[in-house]
Short mmCIF file of C-alpha atoms in Angstrom, two decimals:
data_model
loop_
_atom_site.label_atom_id
_atom_site.label_comp_id
_atom_site.label_asym_id
_atom_site.label_seq_id
_atom_site.Cartn_x
_atom_site.Cartn_y
_atom_site.Cartn_z
CA MET V 1 206.29 -1.67 94.72
CA LEU V 2 205.70 -5.18 95.92
CA ASP V 3 203.16 -7.44 94.28
CA THR V 4 201.27 -7.71 97.57
CA LEU V 5 200.60 -3.97 97.38
CA LYS V 6 198.41 -4.09 94.23
CA LEU V 7 195.33 -5.11 96.15
CA ASP V 8 192.78 -3.85 93.70
CA GLU V 9 194.32 -6.05 91.00
CA VAL V 10 194.46 -9.24 93.02
CA VAL V 11 191.33 -9.14 95.14
CA GLU V 12 188.22 -10.50 93.40
CA PHE V 13 184.65 -10.01 94.57
CA ALA V 14 181.88 -12.48 95.09
CA GLU V 15 179.29 -12.28 92.29
CA ASN V 16 176.13 -11.57 94.25
CA PRO V 17 173.20 -10.00 92.45
CA GLU V 18 172.46 -6.43 93.60
CA PRO V 19 169.81 -6.27 96.33
CA ARG V 20 166.52 -4.95 94.99
CA CYS V 21 164.35 -2.14 96.16
CA PRO V 22 160.90 -2.63 94.60
CA CYS V 23 158.53 0.29 94.02
CA VAL V 24 155.02 0.05 92.55
CA LEU V 25 153.47 3.20 91.10
CA LEU V 26 149.74 2.75 91.41
CA LEU V 27 148.27 5.42 89.20
CA ASP V 28 144.74 6.73 88.77
CA THR V 29 144.05 7.05 84.99
CA SER V 30 140.31 7.70 85.35
CA GLY V 31 138.55 10.20 83.13
CA SER V 32 138.95 13.08 85.56
CA MET V 33 142.71 12.90 85.09
CA GLN V 34 142.37 13.81 81.43
CA GLY V 35 144.23 16.81 80.01
CA GLU V 36 146.72 18.73 82.05
CA ALA V 37 146.87 16.25 84.94
CA ILE V 38 147.81 13.24 82.91
CA ASN V 39 150.34 15.20 80.89
CA ALA V 40 151.97 16.41 84.07
CA LEU V 41 152.01 12.82 85.40
CA ASN V 42 153.66 11.54 82.26
CA GLN V 43 156.20 14.27 82.48
CA GLY V 44 156.79 13.29 86.12
CA LEU V 45 157.44 9.69 85.15
CA GLN V 46 160.15 10.79 82.78
CA SER V 47 161.89 12.79 85.41
CA PHE V 48 161.57 9.82 87.78
CA ARG V 49 163.46 7.71 85.35
CA ASN V 50 166.09 10.32 84.69
CA GLU V 51 166.74 10.91 88.31
CA LEU V 52 167.07 7.21 89.07
CA ILE V 53 169.47 6.40 86.25
CA ASP V 54 171.65 9.36 87.39
CA ASN V 55 172.45 7.30 90.48
CA SER V 56 174.45 4.24 89.38
CA LEU V 57 173.61 2.11 92.36
CA ALA V 58 169.89 3.10 92.52
CA SER V 59 169.61 2.40 88.79
CA ARG V 60 170.59 -1.25 89.43
CA ARG V 61 168.73 -1.63 92.71
CA VAL V 62 165.44 0.18 92.41
CA GLU V 63 162.84 -1.79 90.56
CA VAL V 64 159.80 0.00 89.13
CA ALA V 65 156.37 -1.43 88.22
CA ILE V 66 153.43 0.62 87.11
CA ILE V 67 149.78 -0.35 87.59
CA THR V 68 146.99 1.91 86.42
CA PHE V 69 143.36 1.82 87.49
CA ASP V 70 140.50 3.29 85.63
CA SER V 71 137.53 1.14 84.65
CA HIS V 72 140.06 -1.66 84.54
CA VAL V 73 143.28 -2.47 86.32
CA ASN V 74 146.30 -2.84 84.11
CA VAL V 75 149.89 -3.84 84.87
CA VAL V 76 151.40 -1.32 82.40
CA GLN V 77 154.95 -2.10 83.44
CA ASP V 78 156.02 -5.18 85.35
CA PHE V 79 159.07 -4.88 87.63
CA VAL V 80 162.19 -3.67 85.85
CA THR V 81 165.35 -2.11 87.26
CA ALA V 82 165.52 1.67 86.67
CA ASP V 83 168.12 1.23 83.85
CA GLN V 84 165.61 -0.86 81.90
CA PHE V 85 162.65 1.35 82.66
CA HIS V 86 161.02 3.29 79.78
CA PRO V 87 158.09 5.26 81.06
CA PRO V 88 154.84 4.63 79.14
CA MET V 89 152.63 7.40 77.76
CA LEU V 90 149.52 7.11 79.92
CA THR V 91 146.02 8.23 78.80
CA ALA V 92 143.01 8.84 81.03
CA GLN V 93 139.52 7.45 80.66
CA GLY V 94 136.70 5.72 82.55
CA LEU V 95 136.03 5.10 86.29
CA THR V 96 138.20 4.67 89.36
CA THR V 97 138.56 0.99 90.45
CA MET V 98 141.01 1.86 93.25
CA GLY V 99 140.24 -1.15 95.47
CA ALA V 100 141.02 -3.56 92.66
CA GLY V 101 144.18 -1.59 91.92
CA ILE V 102 145.40 -1.90 95.54
CA HIS V 103 144.78 -5.64 95.51
CA LYS V 104 146.74 -5.95 92.25
CA ALA V 105 149.67 -3.95 93.64
CA LEU V 106 149.87 -6.14 96.79
CA ASP V 107 149.66 -9.26 94.64
CA LEU V 108 152.41 -8.03 92.39
CA ILE V 109 154.71 -7.40 95.40
CA GLN V 110 153.97 -10.76 96.92
CA GLU V 111 154.94 -12.49 93.66
CA ARG V 112 158.10 -10.43 93.30
CA LYS V 113 159.30 -11.29 96.83
CA ALA V 114 158.77 -14.97 96.07
CA GLN V 115 160.95 -14.60 92.97
CA TYR V 116 163.69 -12.78 94.89
CA ARG V 117 163.70 -15.47 97.54
CA SER V 118 163.84 -18.38 95.14
CA ASN V 119 166.75 -16.64 93.35
CA GLY V 120 168.64 -15.71 96.48
CA VAL V 121 168.31 -11.97 95.83
CA ALA V 122 168.34 -9.76 98.91
CA TYR V 123 165.70 -7.00 99.02
CA TYR V 124 164.47 -3.91 100.76
CA ARG V 125 160.95 -3.30 102.01
CA PRO V 126 158.75 -2.62 98.99
CA TRP V 127 156.98 0.65 98.45
CA ILE V 128 153.63 1.33 96.83
CA PHE V 129 153.05 4.88 95.73
CA MET V 130 149.43 5.58 94.85
CA ILE V 131 148.43 8.73 93.09
CA THR V 132 144.78 9.65 92.60
CA ASP V 133 142.60 12.72 92.01
CA GLY V 134 139.38 11.16 93.28
CA GLU V 135 137.93 8.30 95.24
CA PRO V 136 136.92 4.70 94.49
CA GLN V 137 134.20 4.57 91.87
CA GLY V 138 132.79 1.83 89.66
CA GLU V 139 133.44 -1.14 91.97
CA PHE V 140 131.65 -2.73 94.94
CA ASP V 141 132.21 -1.16 98.35
CA ASP V 142 133.40 -4.46 99.82
CA VAL V 143 136.27 -4.63 97.27
CA VAL V 144 137.54 -1.39 98.66
CA THR V 145 136.96 -2.42 102.26
CA GLN V 146 138.82 -5.70 101.70
CA ALA V 147 141.66 -3.96 99.91
CA SER V 148 141.97 -1.49 102.72
CA LYS V 149 141.94 -4.27 105.33
CA ARG V 150 144.57 -6.22 103.51
CA LEU V 151 146.65 -3.08 103.16
CA GLN V 152 146.45 -2.28 106.85
CA GLN V 153 147.55 -5.85 107.72
CA ASP V 154 150.44 -5.65 105.29
CA GLU V 155 151.54 -2.33 106.76
CA ALA V 156 151.33 -3.65 110.28
CA SER V 157 153.44 -6.70 109.47
CA LYS V 158 155.89 -4.42 107.50
CA ARG V 159 155.30 -6.31 104.28
CA VAL V 160 154.96 -3.05 102.42
CA ALA V 161 155.05 0.72 102.86
CA PHE V 162 152.09 2.35 101.16
CA PHE V 163 152.05 6.10 100.37
CA THR V 164 149.09 7.98 99.02
CA VAL V 165 149.20 11.24 97.09
CA GLY V 166 145.99 13.15 96.41
CA VAL V 167 145.82 15.42 93.41
CA GLU V 168 143.49 18.46 93.09
CA ASN V 169 140.00 17.43 94.27
CA ALA V 170 140.99 13.98 95.73
CA ASN V 171 138.89 12.86 98.61
CA MET V 172 141.58 13.21 101.23
CA ASN V 173 139.28 12.18 104.01
CA LEU V 174 138.36 8.85 102.44
CA LEU V 175 142.00 8.23 101.34
CA SER V 176 143.14 8.61 104.95
CA GLN V 177 140.69 5.88 105.92
CA ILE V 178 141.92 3.48 103.24
CA ALA V 179 145.62 3.75 103.90
CA VAL V 180 147.54 3.77 107.18
CA ARG V 181 149.94 6.57 106.40
CA THR V 182 148.49 10.11 106.22
CA PRO V 183 147.87 10.94 102.54
CA LEU V 184 149.74 13.94 101.14
CA HIS V 185 148.15 16.52 98.94
CA LEU V 186 150.10 17.48 95.87
CA LYS V 187 150.66 21.21 95.36
CA GLY V 188 149.05 21.92 91.97
CA LEU V 189 150.36 19.41 89.44
CA ASN V 190 153.85 19.43 90.75
CA PHE V 191 154.59 15.82 89.66
CA VAL V 192 158.06 16.53 88.55
CA GLU V 193 159.19 17.61 91.97
CA MET V 194 157.28 14.76 93.61
CA PHE V 195 159.01 12.16 91.49
CA MET V 196 162.36 13.77 92.09
CA TRP V 197 161.62 13.31 95.84
CA LEU V 198 160.52 9.76 95.24
CA SER V 199 163.67 8.99 93.33
CA ALA V 200 165.80 10.54 96.08
CA SER V 201 163.88 8.58 98.69
CA MET V 202 164.27 5.29 96.86
CA ALA V 203 167.99 5.97 96.45
CA ALA V 204 168.17 6.66 100.20
CA VAL V 205 166.36 3.45 100.99
CA SER V 206 168.44 1.41 98.59
CA HIS V 207 171.58 2.06 100.59
CA SER V 208 170.15 2.42 104.02
CA LYS V 209 170.29 0.47 107.17
CA VAL V 210 167.18 0.96 109.29
CA ASP V 211 166.22 0.66 112.87
CA GLU V 212 162.66 1.63 112.18
CA GLN V 213 162.58 4.39 109.66
CA VAL V 214 164.76 5.74 106.91
CA ALA V 215 165.19 9.50 107.08
CA LEU V 216 163.50 10.70 103.91
CA PRO V 217 164.19 14.03 102.17
CA PRO V 218 161.85 16.89 103.17
CA ILE V 219 158.70 17.14 101.14
CA GLY V 220 158.43 20.41 99.26
CA TRP V 221 155.81 19.23 96.74
CA GLY V 222 152.86 18.60 98.96
CA ASN V 223 151.28 19.00 102.31
CA VAL V 224 149.31 16.86 104.81
CA MET W 1 207.11 0.97 115.24
CA ASP W 2 204.99 -0.42 117.92
CA THR W 3 207.23 -2.45 120.20
CA LEU W 4 204.44 -4.74 121.29
CA SER W 5 203.65 -5.78 117.77
CA GLN W 6 207.31 -6.82 117.36
CA ILE W 7 207.12 -9.01 120.41
CA SER W 8 203.76 -10.44 119.41
CA HIS W 9 203.48 -12.67 116.41
CA TRP W 10 200.38 -10.92 115.17
CA ARG W 11 200.34 -8.54 112.25
CA VAL W 12 197.28 -6.36 111.95
CA VAL W 13 196.08 -3.94 109.30
CA ALA W 14 192.81 -2.13 109.71
CA ALA W 15 190.95 0.75 108.07
CA SER W 16 187.48 2.38 107.99
CA VAL W 17 186.65 4.54 105.03
CA CYS W 18 183.67 6.75 104.34
CA GLY W 19 181.21 5.46 101.76
CA VAL W 20 180.62 7.38 98.54
CA SER W 21 177.00 8.12 99.56
CA HIS W 22 178.18 9.74 102.78
CA ILE W 23 180.96 11.72 101.07
CA LYS W 24 178.32 13.15 98.68
CA THR W 25 176.07 14.34 101.49
CA ASN W 26 178.92 15.47 103.68
CA GLN W 27 178.15 12.96 106.34
CA LEU W 28 180.68 11.33 108.65
CA CYS W 29 181.83 7.78 108.23
CA GLN W 30 179.63 5.84 110.62
CA ASP W 31 181.92 2.90 110.99
CA ALA W 32 184.50 2.55 113.64
CA HIS W 33 187.14 -0.01 114.60
CA HIS W 34 189.65 -0.56 117.34
CA TRP W 35 192.13 -3.28 118.22
CA GLU W 36 194.85 -4.08 120.72
CA LEU W 37 197.55 -6.64 121.26
CA LEU W 38 197.47 -8.17 124.72
CA PRO W 39 200.07 -10.36 126.44
CA ASP W 40 200.31 -14.09 125.66
CA ASN W 41 199.72 -13.46 121.92
CA ILE W 42 196.13 -12.41 122.37
CA LEU W 43 194.57 -10.06 119.83
CA VAL W 44 191.33 -8.30 120.59
CA ALA W 45 189.53 -6.43 117.81
CA ALA W 46 186.15 -4.75 117.37
CA VAL W 47 184.22 -3.22 114.47
CA ALA W 48 180.94 -1.28 114.63
CA ASP W 49 178.66 0.18 112.08
CA GLY W 50 176.51 3.09 113.23
CA ALA W 51 173.01 3.04 111.72
CA GLY W 52 172.41 5.48 108.88
CA SER W 53 168.99 6.12 110.31
CA ALA W 54 170.45 7.06 113.67
CA SER W 55 171.39 10.73 114.00
CA LEU W 56 174.52 9.92 116.04
CA GLY W 57 175.41 6.53 114.68
CA LYS W 58 179.09 7.51 114.37
CA VAL W 59 179.27 8.31 118.09
CA GLY W 60 177.53 5.05 118.96
CA ALA W 61 179.93 3.07 116.87
CA MET W 62 183.01 4.77 118.39
CA VAL W 63 181.79 4.42 121.99
CA ALA W 64 180.93 0.77 121.29
CA VAL W 65 184.34 -0.29 119.94
CA GLU W 66 186.37 1.66 122.50
CA THR W 67 184.36 0.37 125.42
CA ALA W 68 184.51 -3.21 124.15
CA ILE W 69 188.32 -3.20 123.73
CA GLU W 70 188.88 -1.41 127.03
CA GLU W 71 186.64 -3.75 128.93
CA ILE W 72 187.95 -6.90 127.38
CA SER W 73 191.51 -5.94 128.27
CA PHE W 74 190.56 -5.94 131.99
CA HIS W 75 189.77 -9.61 131.87
CA ASN W 76 193.33 -10.95 131.96
CA LEU W 77 192.79 -13.02 128.91
CA THR W 78 195.26 -15.88 128.30
CA GLN W 79 195.36 -18.73 125.84
CA GLU W 80 194.24 -20.91 128.74
CA VAL W 81 191.06 -18.86 129.31
CA LEU W 82 190.19 -19.55 125.63
CA GLN W 83 190.11 -23.28 126.49
CA ASP W 84 187.01 -22.77 128.59
CA ASP W 85 183.88 -22.42 126.47
CA ALA W 86 181.58 -21.28 129.24
CA LEU W 87 184.00 -18.81 130.67
CA ILE W 88 184.81 -17.15 127.35
CA GLN W 89 181.16 -16.81 126.49
CA GLU W 90 180.51 -15.27 129.86
CA ILE W 91 183.36 -12.80 129.40
CA LEU W 92 182.15 -11.75 125.88
CA THR W 93 178.55 -11.38 127.09
CA THR W 94 179.66 -9.24 130.05
CA VAL W 95 181.68 -7.06 127.70
CA LEU W 96 178.86 -6.58 125.28
CA VAL W 97 176.40 -5.78 128.03
CA SER W 98 178.84 -3.28 129.31
CA ALA W 99 179.30 -1.72 125.85
CA LYS W 100 175.52 -1.52 125.50
CA LYS W 101 175.17 0.21 128.85
CA THR W 102 177.96 2.69 128.04
CA VAL W 103 176.41 3.54 124.68
CA GLU W 104 173.05 4.04 126.33
CA SER W 105 174.31 6.16 129.19
CA GLU W 106 176.29 8.21 126.68
CA ALA W 107 173.03 8.81 124.79
CA ASP W 108 171.44 9.69 128.09
CA ALA W 109 174.15 12.20 128.85
CA CYS W 110 173.64 13.76 125.44
CA ASN W 111 169.87 13.92 126.05
CA VAL W 112 169.04 11.77 123.06
CA GLN W 113 167.33 8.45 122.64
CA ALA W 114 169.51 5.32 122.74
CA ARG W 115 168.34 4.54 119.22
CA ASP W 116 169.98 7.72 117.97
CA PHE W 117 173.26 5.91 118.85
CA ALA W 118 172.20 2.70 117.18
CA THR W 119 175.23 0.63 116.05
CA THR W 120 176.23 -2.92 115.34
CA LEU W 121 179.18 -4.50 117.16
CA ILE W 122 181.52 -7.38 116.44
CA LEU W 123 184.11 -8.30 119.05
CA VAL W 124 186.87 -10.92 118.39
CA ILE W 125 189.41 -12.47 120.73
CA ALA W 126 192.06 -14.31 118.80
CA SER W 127 194.90 -16.49 120.05
CA PRO W 128 197.24 -18.73 118.00
CA GLN W 129 195.00 -21.75 118.66
CA ALA W 130 191.47 -20.33 119.04
CA ILE W 131 189.18 -17.46 118.10
CA ALA W 132 186.11 -16.38 119.96
CA VAL W 133 183.53 -13.94 118.45
CA ALA W 134 180.47 -12.18 119.67
CA GLN W 135 178.32 -10.29 117.24
CA ILE W 136 175.30 -8.12 117.34
CA GLY W 137 173.83 -7.11 114.02
CA ASP W 138 175.26 -7.54 110.53
CA GLY W 139 178.83 -7.73 109.25
CA VAL W 140 180.93 -10.85 109.47
CA ALA W 141 184.04 -12.37 111.04
CA VAL W 142 186.00 -14.99 109.11
CA ALA W 143 189.06 -17.13 109.90
CA LYS W 144 191.62 -19.11 107.98
CA ASP W 145 193.51 -21.98 109.60
CA THR W 146 197.06 -22.95 108.82
CA ASN W 147 195.83 -25.64 106.39
CA GLY W 148 194.23 -22.93 104.32
CA ASN W 149 190.58 -23.65 105.28
CA LEU W 150 188.42 -20.52 105.25
CA VAL W 151 185.32 -20.27 107.44
CA ALA W 152 182.74 -17.72 108.33
CA LEU W 153 182.65 -17.53 112.13
CA THR W 154 179.44 -15.49 112.17
CA LEU W 155 176.88 -14.44 109.60
CA PRO W 156 175.17 -11.14 108.94
CA ASP W 157 172.05 -10.97 111.04
CA ASN W 158 169.48 -9.47 108.66
CA GLY W 159 165.70 -9.76 108.88
CA GLU W 160 163.51 -10.21 105.81
CA TYR W 161 164.96 -6.95 104.42
CA ILE W 162 168.64 -6.45 103.60
CA ASN W 163 168.77 -3.11 105.38
CA GLN W 164 167.17 -4.47 108.54
CA THR W 165 169.35 -5.68 111.42
CA ILE W 166 169.49 -5.52 115.17
CA PHE W 167 171.64 -3.05 117.01
CA LEU W 168 173.54 -2.97 120.27
CA THR W 169 170.83 -0.54 121.51
CA SER W 170 167.94 -2.82 120.54
CA PRO W 171 166.16 -4.33 123.58
CA GLU W 172 166.75 -7.89 122.27
CA ALA W 173 170.42 -7.23 121.43
CA ILE W 174 172.06 -9.48 123.98
CA ASP W 175 169.55 -12.37 123.50
CA LYS W 176 170.22 -12.30 119.75
CA MET W 177 174.01 -12.07 120.10
CA GLN W 178 175.88 -14.55 117.93
CA PHE W 179 178.64 -16.39 119.72
CA LYS W 180 181.27 -18.67 118.14
CA LEU W 181 184.32 -20.31 119.57
CA TRP W 182 186.57 -21.89 116.94
CA ARG W 183 189.67 -23.98 117.82
CA LEU W 184 192.22 -24.68 115.19
CA SER W 185 195.74 -23.46 114.39
CA VAL W 186 194.93 -19.89 113.39
CA ALA W 187 196.60 -18.25 110.32
CA ASN W 188 194.32 -15.29 109.72
CA VAL W 189 191.28 -13.38 111.04
CA GLY W 190 189.18 -10.94 109.08
CA ILE W 191 186.39 -8.75 110.39
CA LEU W 192 184.23 -6.48 108.22
CA THR W 193 181.09 -4.36 108.40
CA ASP W 194 178.11 -4.80 106.12
CA GLY W 195 179.42 -2.39 103.40
CA LEU W 196 181.73 -5.17 102.18
CA GLN W 197 179.37 -8.04 102.86
CA MET W 198 178.08 -8.32 99.23
CA LEU W 199 181.72 -8.50 97.93
CA ALA W 200 183.21 -10.72 100.54
CA LEU W 201 180.55 -13.34 100.98
CA ASN W 202 178.63 -15.62 98.72
CA MET W 203 175.31 -14.47 100.08
CA ALA W 204 173.28 -17.43 98.84
CA VAL W 205 175.22 -19.91 100.89
CA GLY W 206 176.71 -17.61 103.56
CA ALA W 207 180.27 -18.68 102.74
CA PRO W 208 183.31 -16.36 102.57
CA HIS W 209 184.58 -15.74 99.05
CA LYS W 210 188.14 -17.13 98.78
CA PRO W 211 189.36 -14.86 95.96
CA PHE W 212 188.46 -11.91 98.17
CA PHE W 213 190.06 -13.04 101.44
CA PHE W 214 193.11 -15.00 100.29
CA PRO W 215 194.94 -12.09 98.59
CA LEU W 216 194.04 -9.84 101.49
CA PHE W 217 195.30 -12.31 104.03
CA ASP W 218 198.44 -12.81 101.97
CA PHE W 219 198.84 -9.04 102.00
CA VAL W 220 198.64 -8.73 105.80
CA THR W 221 200.87 -11.76 106.33
CA LYS W 222 203.63 -10.25 104.19
CA ALA W 223 203.11 -6.55 104.95
CA PRO W 224 206.50 -5.23 105.89
CA ASP W 225 205.42 -1.91 107.39
CA ARG W 226 202.19 -1.23 109.20
CA ASN W 227 201.71 2.35 108.16
CA GLU W 228 202.37 1.65 104.53
CA ALA W 229 200.03 -1.37 104.65
CA LYS W 230 197.29 0.74 106.20
CA GLU W 231 197.66 3.32 103.44
CA GLU W 232 197.43 0.55 100.87
CA LEU W 233 194.34 -0.85 102.47
CA VAL W 234 192.63 2.55 102.56
CA LYS W 235 193.59 3.01 98.88
CA PHE W 236 192.05 -0.31 98.07
CA LEU W 237 188.85 0.36 99.94
CA SER W 238 188.52 3.70 98.18
CA SER W 239 189.32 2.30 94.72
CA GLU W 240 186.78 2.60 91.97
CA LYS W 241 186.52 -1.17 91.73
CA ILE W 242 184.94 -1.18 95.23
CA THR W 243 182.94 2.11 95.07
CA GLN W 244 181.15 0.86 91.91
CA ARG W 245 179.69 -1.95 93.91
CA THR W 246 178.98 -0.34 97.25
CA ASP W 247 178.44 3.17 98.45
CA ASP W 248 178.34 2.37 102.06
CA ASP W 249 181.01 2.93 104.76
CA LEU W 250 183.63 0.22 104.78
CA THR W 251 185.63 -1.33 107.55
CA LEU W 252 188.12 -4.16 107.35
CA ILE W 253 190.39 -5.57 110.01
CA LEU W 254 192.91 -8.10 108.74
CA ALA W 255 195.25 -10.06 110.99
CA ALA W 256 197.84 -12.75 110.48
CA PHE W 257 199.54 -14.87 113.04
CA HIS W 258 203.10 -16.05 112.42
CA HIS W 259 203.62 -19.48 113.93
CA HIS W 260 207.15 -20.43 114.75
CA TYR W 261 207.71 -24.07 115.28
#
């Protein structure tokens, strides 16, 4: 065979960093999540990681950050690609400073995008995935109002896609006023299935081309 | 053997292969390509990438490339026509408008929205002394002159997000069309869809990657047999080296012109 016919040996590729698909998990770790709920959530995080690393491209493209909100807001995990992601063991205590949590998540995304841009890394539209079993508690009303307003502006300008999942007795009515997208109600404590869906969705986004919307897998773990 | 390709001094090798992600989910390859050799050493070639989010992106892509090539061949292109900037831009615009209309009426006939047929489209007219390109959406067309200079004729048209682009079916498609007319002694032309973008371009500066294109151009220049060459190109596009880096559908048209002085 001619030399010219060994294309895979002679053709070299440009060294571009992989495009990134950022996803913030914004998690309620208030006291009411104690016990079974927080255990199920921790288990869900493990399966999220396992699913992502099973997909070689998604594991290099999907970046995960975790922010928890209880009486305080904590960045438990700053952005890492899935192959570097080791889920923390979360514990539940205190109040529900959801508004401050939303602000922090939007800040974190803004900073990350600036880093991508200054490093010439291409990226996909970031996702925030908020999980709560209650409603804002322990912070001033205007913090929540402002967070909600900011979130709605960021959704309108497509800066972020924000999803809300209510667990058990979450105040679905109030949640639907805070976010733009209709909140979903988790069936029982089916976090494992929910995170498997999230992983499949992030994988779909991370190799998609969109007109307006990426077709996401059907949701079996919750209802509107 | 194609008799026309023996008369013409163009050699062309082209392939579209299904991305790994589409193979896994049993989806069709949503890329399409088509090319033709016209008299007076004119090569016309088109590639299209149907949107993954569009239910019938594959159909949109096929209709787009076939209409574009058919329409452009009605325009009696000659090397002389390529001397006239305004005329060539007008011809390319007319053809793209016509491709857009055909895709939209096809969608209409199938009782679906035009956006279900969303596709990008790159159309190239190449002669020995000039290349004209019109592009809607992402992907890229590159050229190499006989002195070995490699240039990107167009650039991927992405928004803030890497998976965001405009489509032939978008309302602003024709306004946002990229047009380029390049006049030099042409050695090679390459056209590709976005699946290969990250491998073929230095994205930070938007320049074509020489170690990617030079061996491929060398390959098409020396390819002795078209069928064998196509088989080799398909094999290359399906090789593990590529599928490790991209799981998208891939299309590559490579052309070489043999100048005889």
